[in-house]
Amino acid sequence: MPSEETVEVIQRELLDWYREHRRDLPWRKDKDPYRIWVSEIMLQQTRVDTVIPYYERFLNQFPTLNDLANATDDQVIKAWEGLGYYSRARNLHSAVKEVAANYGGKVPDELKTISKLKGIGLYTAGAILSIAYDKKAPAVDGNVMRVFSRLFAIPDDIARQSTRKKMELIAEHLIPAHAPGDFNQALMELGAMICTPQSPHCLFCPVQTVCHAFHEGLQDELPRKKKAKPPVQVNVLFAWFLQGDKVLIEKRPDTGLLAGMWALPTVEQQAGESPLRTMEKFCDKKTIPATNYIVKSQLEHIFSHLHWKIVLVQAEVTDSTFPLPEGWEWSELDDLHTKAFANVYRKALKNLL
DNA sequence: AATTCGTGGCC
DNA sequence: TGGCCAAGAAT
């Protein structure tokens, strides 16, 4: 642990720097716990510039916690369309309804309580408690781990959970009781603007004088991080089942990949199997009366852990009165824009419409 | 502990 | 251009 003297230098320099240089971000206009909460969920694994327009629209559509609690699932997921990690939206909606129903609409201000809400882990709990309620709670995200890794020359792999635990102990030790919210945000802001992953701007760093990595020239070697595995390749088929100006769409299950989003009927295809044969078996299994199969186009989409090689196959449904598979619906072509589709399906639709 | 969850921007 | 990364949580 750093000495008391070092702790004081870090606190003072970081707070002074933050109060001078902090970005004017839309979630920094007030300390409404609900607004802070929404911003923290959106910012998980997502860049500030990407979040800003979503945040503005979302808060415009759901200005208060009760507005969100009273919204439908479809409204919420549509507001999240394109932002990714869609379970965040479902968990947020669920948790907000829980707060409205069981906490009188007031976001809990205790770690033990707020941590029970869906989608709120230790980081998000600490961020909300410190920023909205001025509570001394650690909020260790990727920025903070990178900053600590360099500041104290910690060689541990920041991809490991045990490393985050270590960092949280350090954060507890560093956070000043008089400004926990600003200090936590200062650490993150430093990571975002100065102590960046590549080529950190050490010459402008407010804590350069006490930075272990800088003095040893290790800023480009730290933090250490295990490389992610490459995405697994999977061949999938998107079905474009037309009848007149209607098309079949499928609501994905509320867990797993693209949870709760609308999709084109999707099936994995075996290696070496032709798209038309896959389509034939798919229709047979789902007892879909369709004919005139045509391969329309092919595309690829890379998720974090999956690499989809996609074939788009069109077919004409000959009898629209057949029993629909669970979760399937007919949609007017003109209504597709009102449904929430993940980007991979938006890309496909662009090729088809 | 290691995986699973999206997407877009950057060099 | 493709690998890397971004205010993580759930399982």
Short mmCIF file of C-alpha atoms (C1' of nucleotides) in Angstrom, two decimals:
data_model
loop_
_atom_site.label_atom_id
_atom_site.label_comp_id
_atom_site.label_asym_id
_atom_site.label_seq_id
_atom_site.Cartn_x
_atom_site.Cartn_y
_atom_site.Cartn_z
CA MET A 1 0.00 0.00 0.00
CA PRO A 2 1.20 3.53 -0.79
CA SER A 3 2.34 5.74 2.11
CA GLU A 4 0.06 8.33 3.65
CA GLU A 5 2.10 11.04 2.01
CA THR A 6 1.73 9.48 -1.42
CA VAL A 7 -1.99 8.99 -0.86
CA GLU A 8 -2.39 12.68 -0.11
CA VAL A 9 -0.45 13.71 -3.19
CA ILE A 10 -2.55 11.44 -5.40
CA GLN A 11 -5.81 12.70 -3.90
CA ARG A 12 -4.91 16.36 -4.21
CA GLU A 13 -3.34 16.22 -7.68
CA LEU A 14 -6.06 14.04 -9.14
CA LEU A 15 -8.93 16.10 -7.72
CA ASP A 16 -7.36 19.38 -8.81
CA TRP A 17 -6.72 18.03 -12.30
CA TYR A 18 -10.23 16.57 -12.59
CA ARG A 19 -11.99 19.71 -11.51
CA GLU A 20 -10.01 21.65 -14.10
CA HIS A 21 -10.20 19.24 -17.04
CA ARG A 22 -13.30 17.11 -16.65
CA ARG A 23 -15.34 16.64 -19.82
CA ASP A 24 -18.80 18.14 -19.89
CA LEU A 25 -20.73 14.89 -20.31
CA PRO A 26 -24.54 14.64 -20.28
CA TRP A 27 -24.62 12.44 -17.17
CA ARG A 28 -22.53 14.96 -15.26
CA LYS A 29 -25.20 17.65 -15.25
CA ASP A 30 -26.73 16.50 -11.95
CA LYS A 31 -26.50 13.72 -9.37
CA ASP A 32 -29.85 12.09 -10.01
CA PRO A 33 -29.18 8.45 -8.99
CA TYR A 34 -31.44 7.15 -11.76
CA ARG A 35 -29.58 9.09 -14.43
CA ILE A 36 -26.20 8.06 -13.04
CA TRP A 37 -27.45 4.48 -13.02
CA VAL A 38 -28.53 4.54 -16.67
CA SER A 39 -25.23 6.08 -17.72
CA GLU A 40 -23.18 3.49 -15.84
CA ILE A 41 -25.06 0.60 -17.43
CA MET A 42 -24.72 2.06 -20.92
CA LEU A 43 -21.02 2.75 -20.38
CA GLN A 44 -20.22 -0.85 -19.51
CA GLN A 45 -17.75 -1.99 -22.18
CA THR A 46 -18.97 0.83 -24.41
CA ARG A 47 -17.26 4.02 -25.52
CA VAL A 48 -18.40 7.43 -24.33
CA ASP A 49 -18.92 8.73 -27.87
CA THR A 50 -21.12 5.75 -28.67
CA VAL A 51 -23.17 6.12 -25.50
CA ILE A 52 -23.93 9.86 -25.66
CA PRO A 53 -26.68 9.81 -28.34
CA TYR A 54 -28.28 6.71 -26.81
CA TYR A 55 -28.20 8.30 -23.38
CA GLU A 56 -29.82 11.50 -24.62
CA ARG A 57 -32.62 9.64 -26.40
CA PHE A 58 -33.16 7.22 -23.52
CA LEU A 59 -33.47 9.92 -20.87
CA ASN A 60 -35.67 11.95 -23.16
CA GLN A 61 -37.97 8.96 -23.56
CA PHE A 62 -37.76 7.83 -19.92
CA PRO A 63 -36.97 10.98 -17.89
CA THR A 64 -37.61 9.42 -14.49
CA LEU A 65 -37.25 6.05 -12.85
CA ASN A 66 -41.01 5.65 -12.81
CA ASP A 67 -41.23 6.37 -16.53
CA LEU A 68 -38.85 3.52 -17.20
CA ALA A 69 -40.59 1.26 -14.71
CA ASN A 70 -43.88 1.81 -16.53
CA ALA A 71 -42.44 1.26 -20.01
CA THR A 72 -42.99 -1.94 -21.96
CA ASP A 73 -40.21 -4.43 -22.65
CA ASP A 74 -40.46 -3.64 -26.35
CA GLN A 75 -40.03 0.10 -25.78
CA VAL A 76 -36.93 -0.45 -23.68
CA ILE A 77 -35.26 -2.94 -25.99
CA LYS A 78 -36.01 -0.70 -28.97
CA ALA A 79 -34.34 2.21 -27.19
CA TRP A 80 -31.27 -0.02 -26.74
CA GLU A 81 -31.21 -1.21 -30.37
CA GLY A 82 -27.69 -1.15 -31.80
CA LEU A 83 -25.96 -0.49 -28.48
CA GLY A 84 -25.08 -4.14 -27.85
CA TYR A 85 -25.00 -6.34 -24.76
CA TYR A 86 -28.77 -6.36 -24.74
CA SER A 87 -29.14 -8.15 -21.43
CA ARG A 88 -28.08 -4.85 -19.88
CA ALA A 89 -31.34 -3.30 -21.04
CA ARG A 90 -33.44 -6.19 -19.79
CA ASN A 91 -31.66 -6.25 -16.42
CA LEU A 92 -31.91 -2.48 -16.06
CA HIS A 93 -35.61 -2.51 -16.80
CA SER A 94 -36.19 -5.37 -14.39
CA ALA A 95 -34.17 -3.69 -11.63
CA VAL A 96 -35.89 -0.34 -12.11
CA LYS A 97 -39.28 -2.02 -11.79
CA GLU A 98 -38.04 -3.66 -8.62
CA VAL A 99 -36.99 -0.30 -7.19
CA ALA A 100 -40.33 1.26 -8.12
CA ALA A 101 -42.26 -1.60 -6.53
CA ASN A 102 -40.19 -2.35 -3.43
CA TYR A 103 -38.12 0.74 -2.63
CA GLY A 104 -40.68 3.49 -3.19
CA GLY A 105 -38.94 4.54 -6.38
CA LYS A 106 -35.77 5.56 -4.54
CA VAL A 107 -32.53 3.99 -5.75
CA PRO A 108 -31.00 2.17 -2.75
CA ASP A 109 -28.05 3.98 -1.15
CA GLU A 110 -26.46 1.00 0.59
CA LEU A 111 -23.99 -1.37 -1.05
CA LYS A 112 -25.67 -4.48 0.28
CA THR A 113 -29.07 -3.45 -1.08
CA ILE A 114 -28.13 -1.96 -4.42
CA SER A 115 -25.89 -4.91 -5.24
CA LYS A 116 -28.88 -7.23 -5.20
CA LEU A 117 -30.39 -5.46 -8.21
CA LYS A 118 -30.02 -7.15 -11.58
CA GLY A 119 -27.12 -5.90 -13.64
CA ILE A 120 -25.43 -4.06 -10.78
CA GLY A 121 -22.07 -5.56 -9.89
CA LEU A 122 -19.43 -4.18 -7.57
CA TYR A 123 -18.19 -1.56 -10.04
CA THR A 124 -21.61 -0.15 -10.90
CA ALA A 125 -22.71 -0.22 -7.26
CA GLY A 126 -19.61 1.73 -6.26
CA ALA A 127 -20.05 4.20 -9.09
CA ILE A 128 -23.67 4.98 -8.19
CA LEU A 129 -23.03 5.15 -4.44
CA SER A 130 -20.01 7.41 -4.76
CA ILE A 131 -21.21 9.70 -7.56
CA ALA A 132 -24.88 10.05 -6.62
CA TYR A 133 -24.72 9.59 -2.84
CA ASP A 134 -21.17 10.68 -1.90
CA LYS A 135 -20.49 7.31 -0.30
CA LYS A 136 -16.96 6.03 0.01
CA ALA A 137 -17.13 2.99 -2.24
CA PRO A 138 -14.57 1.69 -4.77
CA ALA A 139 -15.52 1.82 -8.47
CA VAL A 140 -12.79 -0.10 -10.22
CA ASP A 141 -13.28 -0.36 -13.95
CA GLY A 142 -10.84 -0.99 -16.77
CA ASN A 143 -9.53 2.58 -16.58
CA VAL A 144 -8.81 2.37 -12.88
CA MET A 145 -7.07 -0.98 -13.24
CA ARG A 146 -4.84 0.43 -15.95
CA VAL A 147 -4.05 3.54 -13.87
CA PHE A 148 -3.25 1.52 -10.75
CA SER A 149 -1.26 -1.00 -12.72
CA ARG A 150 1.04 1.78 -13.91
CA LEU A 151 0.95 4.06 -10.89
CA PHE A 152 2.07 1.28 -8.55
CA ALA A 153 3.80 -0.92 -11.16
CA ILE A 154 1.54 -3.89 -10.53
CA PRO A 155 2.42 -6.69 -12.95
CA ASP A 156 -0.70 -8.79 -12.36
CA ASP A 157 -2.86 -9.74 -15.35
CA ILE A 158 -5.79 -7.29 -15.29
CA ALA A 159 -7.99 -9.84 -17.07
CA ARG A 160 -8.12 -11.86 -13.86
CA GLN A 161 -10.84 -11.30 -11.32
CA SER A 162 -8.37 -11.67 -8.46
CA THR A 163 -6.51 -8.63 -9.81
CA ARG A 164 -9.66 -6.55 -9.62
CA LYS A 165 -10.02 -7.58 -5.98
CA LYS A 166 -6.52 -6.31 -5.27
CA MET A 167 -7.29 -3.06 -7.04
CA GLU A 168 -10.45 -2.59 -5.02
CA LEU A 169 -8.44 -2.85 -1.79
CA ILE A 170 -6.09 -0.17 -3.11
CA ALA A 171 -9.03 2.02 -4.10
CA GLU A 172 -10.51 1.73 -0.59
CA HIS A 173 -7.20 2.99 0.70
CA LEU A 174 -7.03 5.91 -1.74
CA ILE A 175 -10.55 7.34 -1.82
CA PRO A 176 -10.87 10.55 0.22
CA ALA A 177 -13.95 10.65 2.43
CA HIS A 178 -14.63 14.26 1.43
CA ALA A 179 -14.93 13.61 -2.33
CA PRO A 180 -15.44 9.95 -3.21
CA GLY A 181 -17.52 10.62 -6.34
CA ASP A 182 -15.12 13.14 -7.85
CA PHE A 183 -12.14 10.99 -6.96
CA ASN A 184 -13.56 7.86 -8.58
CA GLN A 185 -14.44 9.83 -11.67
CA ALA A 186 -11.01 11.47 -11.65
CA LEU A 187 -9.37 8.05 -11.78
CA MET A 188 -11.54 7.02 -14.72
CA GLU A 189 -11.11 10.36 -16.48
CA LEU A 190 -7.34 10.06 -16.11
CA GLY A 191 -7.49 6.59 -17.64
CA ALA A 192 -9.61 7.83 -20.50
CA MET A 193 -7.72 11.03 -21.32
CA ILE A 194 -4.12 10.70 -20.07
CA CYS A 195 -3.29 7.19 -18.93
CA THR A 196 -4.59 5.67 -22.17
CA PRO A 197 -4.04 2.05 -23.22
CA GLN A 198 -1.65 2.96 -26.04
CA SER A 199 0.92 5.74 -25.82
CA PRO A 200 -0.13 7.31 -22.51
CA HIS A 201 0.40 11.06 -22.21
CA CYS A 202 2.72 10.90 -19.24
CA LEU A 203 4.10 14.41 -19.80
CA PHE A 204 0.67 15.84 -19.00
CA CYS A 205 -0.11 13.50 -16.13
CA PRO A 206 -0.95 15.12 -12.79
CA VAL A 207 0.47 12.17 -10.85
CA GLN A 208 3.59 11.66 -12.94
CA THR A 209 5.84 12.49 -9.94
CA VAL A 210 4.58 9.52 -7.97
CA CYS A 211 4.06 7.10 -10.87
CA HIS A 212 6.17 3.98 -10.51
CA ALA A 213 5.80 2.94 -14.16
CA PHE A 214 6.85 6.35 -15.45
CA HIS A 215 10.00 6.44 -13.32
CA GLU A 216 10.99 2.98 -14.52
CA GLY A 217 9.90 3.55 -18.14
CA LEU A 218 7.34 0.78 -17.88
CA GLN A 219 4.27 2.72 -19.04
CA ASP A 220 4.24 0.88 -22.36
CA GLU A 221 4.65 -2.55 -20.74
CA LEU A 222 1.80 -2.13 -18.25
CA PRO A 223 -0.82 -3.23 -17.65
CA ARG A 224 -0.31 -6.88 -18.48
CA LYS A 225 -3.34 -8.53 -19.99
CA LYS A 226 -3.95 -12.01 -21.30
CA LYS A 227 -4.99 -12.04 -24.95
CA ALA A 228 -8.58 -12.97 -25.74
CA LYS A 229 -9.24 -16.11 -27.70
CA PRO A 230 -10.09 -15.53 -31.36
CA PRO A 231 -13.80 -15.78 -32.20
CA VAL A 232 -15.09 -19.21 -33.16
CA GLN A 233 -16.32 -19.49 -36.75
CA VAL A 234 -19.91 -20.58 -37.18
CA ASN A 235 -21.90 -20.94 -40.39
CA VAL A 236 -25.46 -19.71 -40.03
CA LEU A 237 -28.42 -19.24 -42.32
CA PHE A 238 -30.88 -16.35 -42.12
CA ALA A 239 -34.25 -17.19 -43.63
CA TRP A 240 -36.23 -14.55 -45.51
CA PHE A 241 -39.71 -16.06 -45.60
CA LEU A 242 -41.88 -13.85 -47.77
CA GLN A 243 -45.54 -13.86 -48.55
CA GLY A 244 -46.68 -10.77 -50.41
CA ASP A 245 -45.59 -7.79 -48.32
CA LYS A 246 -45.22 -9.80 -45.14
CA VAL A 247 -42.19 -11.58 -43.73
CA LEU A 248 -41.60 -14.02 -40.88
CA ILE A 249 -39.57 -12.80 -37.93
CA GLU A 250 -38.48 -14.53 -34.76
CA LYS A 251 -38.17 -13.20 -31.21
CA ARG A 252 -34.99 -14.55 -29.65
CA PRO A 253 -35.14 -16.08 -26.17
CA ASP A 254 -34.71 -13.75 -23.19
CA THR A 255 -31.32 -15.22 -22.32
CA GLY A 256 -28.19 -15.81 -24.34
CA LEU A 257 -27.03 -14.14 -27.54
CA LEU A 258 -29.08 -11.09 -28.60
CA ALA A 259 -31.55 -11.84 -25.84
CA GLY A 260 -35.06 -10.55 -26.45
CA MET A 261 -34.23 -9.04 -29.83
CA TRP A 262 -36.17 -9.62 -33.02
CA ALA A 263 -34.37 -11.60 -35.68
CA LEU A 264 -34.78 -13.33 -38.99
CA PRO A 265 -35.32 -17.04 -38.44
CA THR A 266 -31.78 -18.29 -37.87
CA VAL A 267 -30.35 -21.77 -38.06
CA GLU A 268 -26.81 -23.08 -37.79
CA GLN A 269 -25.62 -25.01 -40.79
CA GLN A 270 -23.40 -28.05 -40.68
CA ALA A 271 -20.00 -27.85 -42.30
CA GLY A 272 -20.16 -28.97 -45.89
CA GLU A 273 -23.94 -28.76 -46.15
CA SER A 274 -25.32 -26.61 -48.94
CA PRO A 275 -27.46 -23.60 -47.95
CA LEU A 276 -30.45 -24.87 -49.91
CA ARG A 277 -30.25 -28.26 -48.21
CA THR A 278 -30.08 -26.54 -44.80
CA MET A 279 -33.10 -24.46 -45.73
CA GLU A 280 -34.97 -27.56 -46.85
CA LYS A 281 -34.35 -29.33 -43.55
CA PHE A 282 -35.22 -26.19 -41.58
CA CYS A 283 -38.60 -25.82 -43.31
CA ASP A 284 -39.25 -29.51 -42.87
CA LYS A 285 -38.48 -29.41 -39.14
CA LYS A 286 -40.64 -26.33 -38.56
CA THR A 287 -43.29 -27.57 -41.01
CA ILE A 288 -43.14 -24.35 -43.01
CA PRO A 289 -44.86 -24.60 -46.41
CA ALA A 290 -42.31 -22.75 -48.52
CA THR A 291 -40.93 -22.95 -52.03
CA ASN A 292 -38.62 -21.19 -54.51
CA TYR A 293 -35.52 -21.08 -52.33
CA ILE A 294 -32.98 -18.52 -53.52
CA VAL A 295 -29.59 -17.63 -52.03
CA LYS A 296 -29.78 -13.83 -51.91
CA SER A 297 -26.36 -12.91 -50.53
CA GLN A 298 -23.68 -13.71 -47.99
CA LEU A 299 -22.13 -11.65 -45.24
CA GLU A 300 -20.01 -11.93 -42.15
CA HIS A 301 -20.40 -10.57 -38.67
CA ILE A 302 -17.91 -10.76 -35.83
CA PHE A 303 -19.11 -10.72 -32.23
CA SER A 304 -16.65 -10.79 -29.34
CA HIS A 305 -16.52 -14.56 -29.28
CA LEU A 306 -18.28 -15.65 -32.51
CA HIS A 307 -17.58 -15.12 -36.18
CA TRP A 308 -20.76 -15.71 -38.14
CA LYS A 309 -20.49 -16.54 -41.82
CA ILE A 310 -24.02 -15.83 -42.93
CA VAL A 311 -26.04 -17.00 -45.91
CA LEU A 312 -29.29 -15.21 -46.65
CA VAL A 313 -31.85 -17.50 -48.20
CA GLN A 314 -35.20 -16.28 -49.48
CA ALA A 315 -38.29 -18.47 -49.81
CA GLU A 316 -41.94 -17.91 -50.64
CA VAL A 317 -44.50 -19.15 -48.15
CA THR A 318 -47.34 -20.82 -50.00
CA ASP A 319 -49.89 -20.91 -47.18
CA SER A 320 -49.76 -18.27 -44.44
CA THR A 321 -52.28 -20.10 -42.25
CA PHE A 322 -49.82 -22.74 -41.06
CA PRO A 323 -49.13 -22.86 -37.29
CA LEU A 324 -46.26 -20.50 -36.42
CA PRO A 325 -43.34 -21.82 -34.41
CA GLU A 326 -42.99 -20.47 -30.86
CA GLY A 327 -41.85 -16.83 -30.87
CA TRP A 328 -42.45 -16.31 -34.60
CA GLU A 329 -44.63 -13.59 -36.09
CA TRP A 330 -45.65 -12.16 -39.42
CA SER A 331 -44.49 -8.58 -39.91
CA GLU A 332 -45.38 -6.10 -42.61
CA LEU A 333 -42.25 -5.05 -44.46
CA ASP A 334 -43.12 -1.45 -43.64
CA ASP A 335 -43.24 -2.27 -39.92
CA LEU A 336 -39.80 -3.84 -39.61
CA HIS A 337 -38.28 -0.54 -38.58
CA THR A 338 -40.49 -0.43 -35.48
CA LYS A 339 -39.05 -3.68 -34.11
CA ALA A 340 -35.76 -3.98 -32.26
CA PHE A 341 -33.21 -5.85 -34.37
CA ALA A 342 -29.57 -6.28 -33.43
CA ASN A 343 -27.11 -4.81 -35.92
CA VAL A 344 -26.23 -8.14 -37.47
CA TYR A 345 -29.85 -8.46 -38.60
CA ARG A 346 -30.06 -4.81 -39.64
CA LYS A 347 -27.11 -5.50 -41.94
CA ALA A 348 -28.96 -8.47 -43.39
CA LEU A 349 -32.19 -6.53 -43.83
CA LYS A 350 -30.30 -3.84 -45.71
CA ASN A 351 -29.38 -6.49 -48.28
CA LEU A 352 -32.95 -7.69 -48.58
CA LEU A 353 -35.10 -4.55 -48.66
"C1'" DA B 1 -11.81 -19.29 -13.08
"C1'" DA B 2 -13.12 -18.99 -17.53
"C1'" DT B 3 -16.92 -17.93 -20.77
"C1'" DT B 4 -20.50 -15.58 -22.56
"C1'" DC B 5 -22.53 -11.60 -23.68
"C1'" DG B 6 -22.16 -6.48 -29.30
"C1'" DT B 7 -20.59 -3.00 -31.60
"C1'" DG B 8 -17.77 0.56 -33.71
"C1'" DG B 9 -13.59 3.23 -33.93
"C1'" DC B 10 -8.89 3.49 -34.16
"C1'" DC B 11 -4.04 3.08 -35.97
"C1'" DT C 1 -6.48 -4.20 -42.51
"C1'" DG C 2 -7.23 -6.65 -38.61
"C1'" DG C 3 -6.28 -6.87 -33.90
"C1'" DC C 4 -7.27 -4.24 -29.93
"C1'" DC C 5 -10.07 -2.02 -27.00
"C1'" DA C 6 -14.30 0.43 -24.30
"C1'" DA C 7 -17.22 3.50 -17.17
"C1'" DG C 8 -18.56 -5.19 -16.49
"C1'" DA C 9 -22.12 -8.59 -15.07
"C1'" DA C 10 -23.82 -13.15 -14.96
"C1'" DT C 11 -22.99 -17.81 -14.98
#
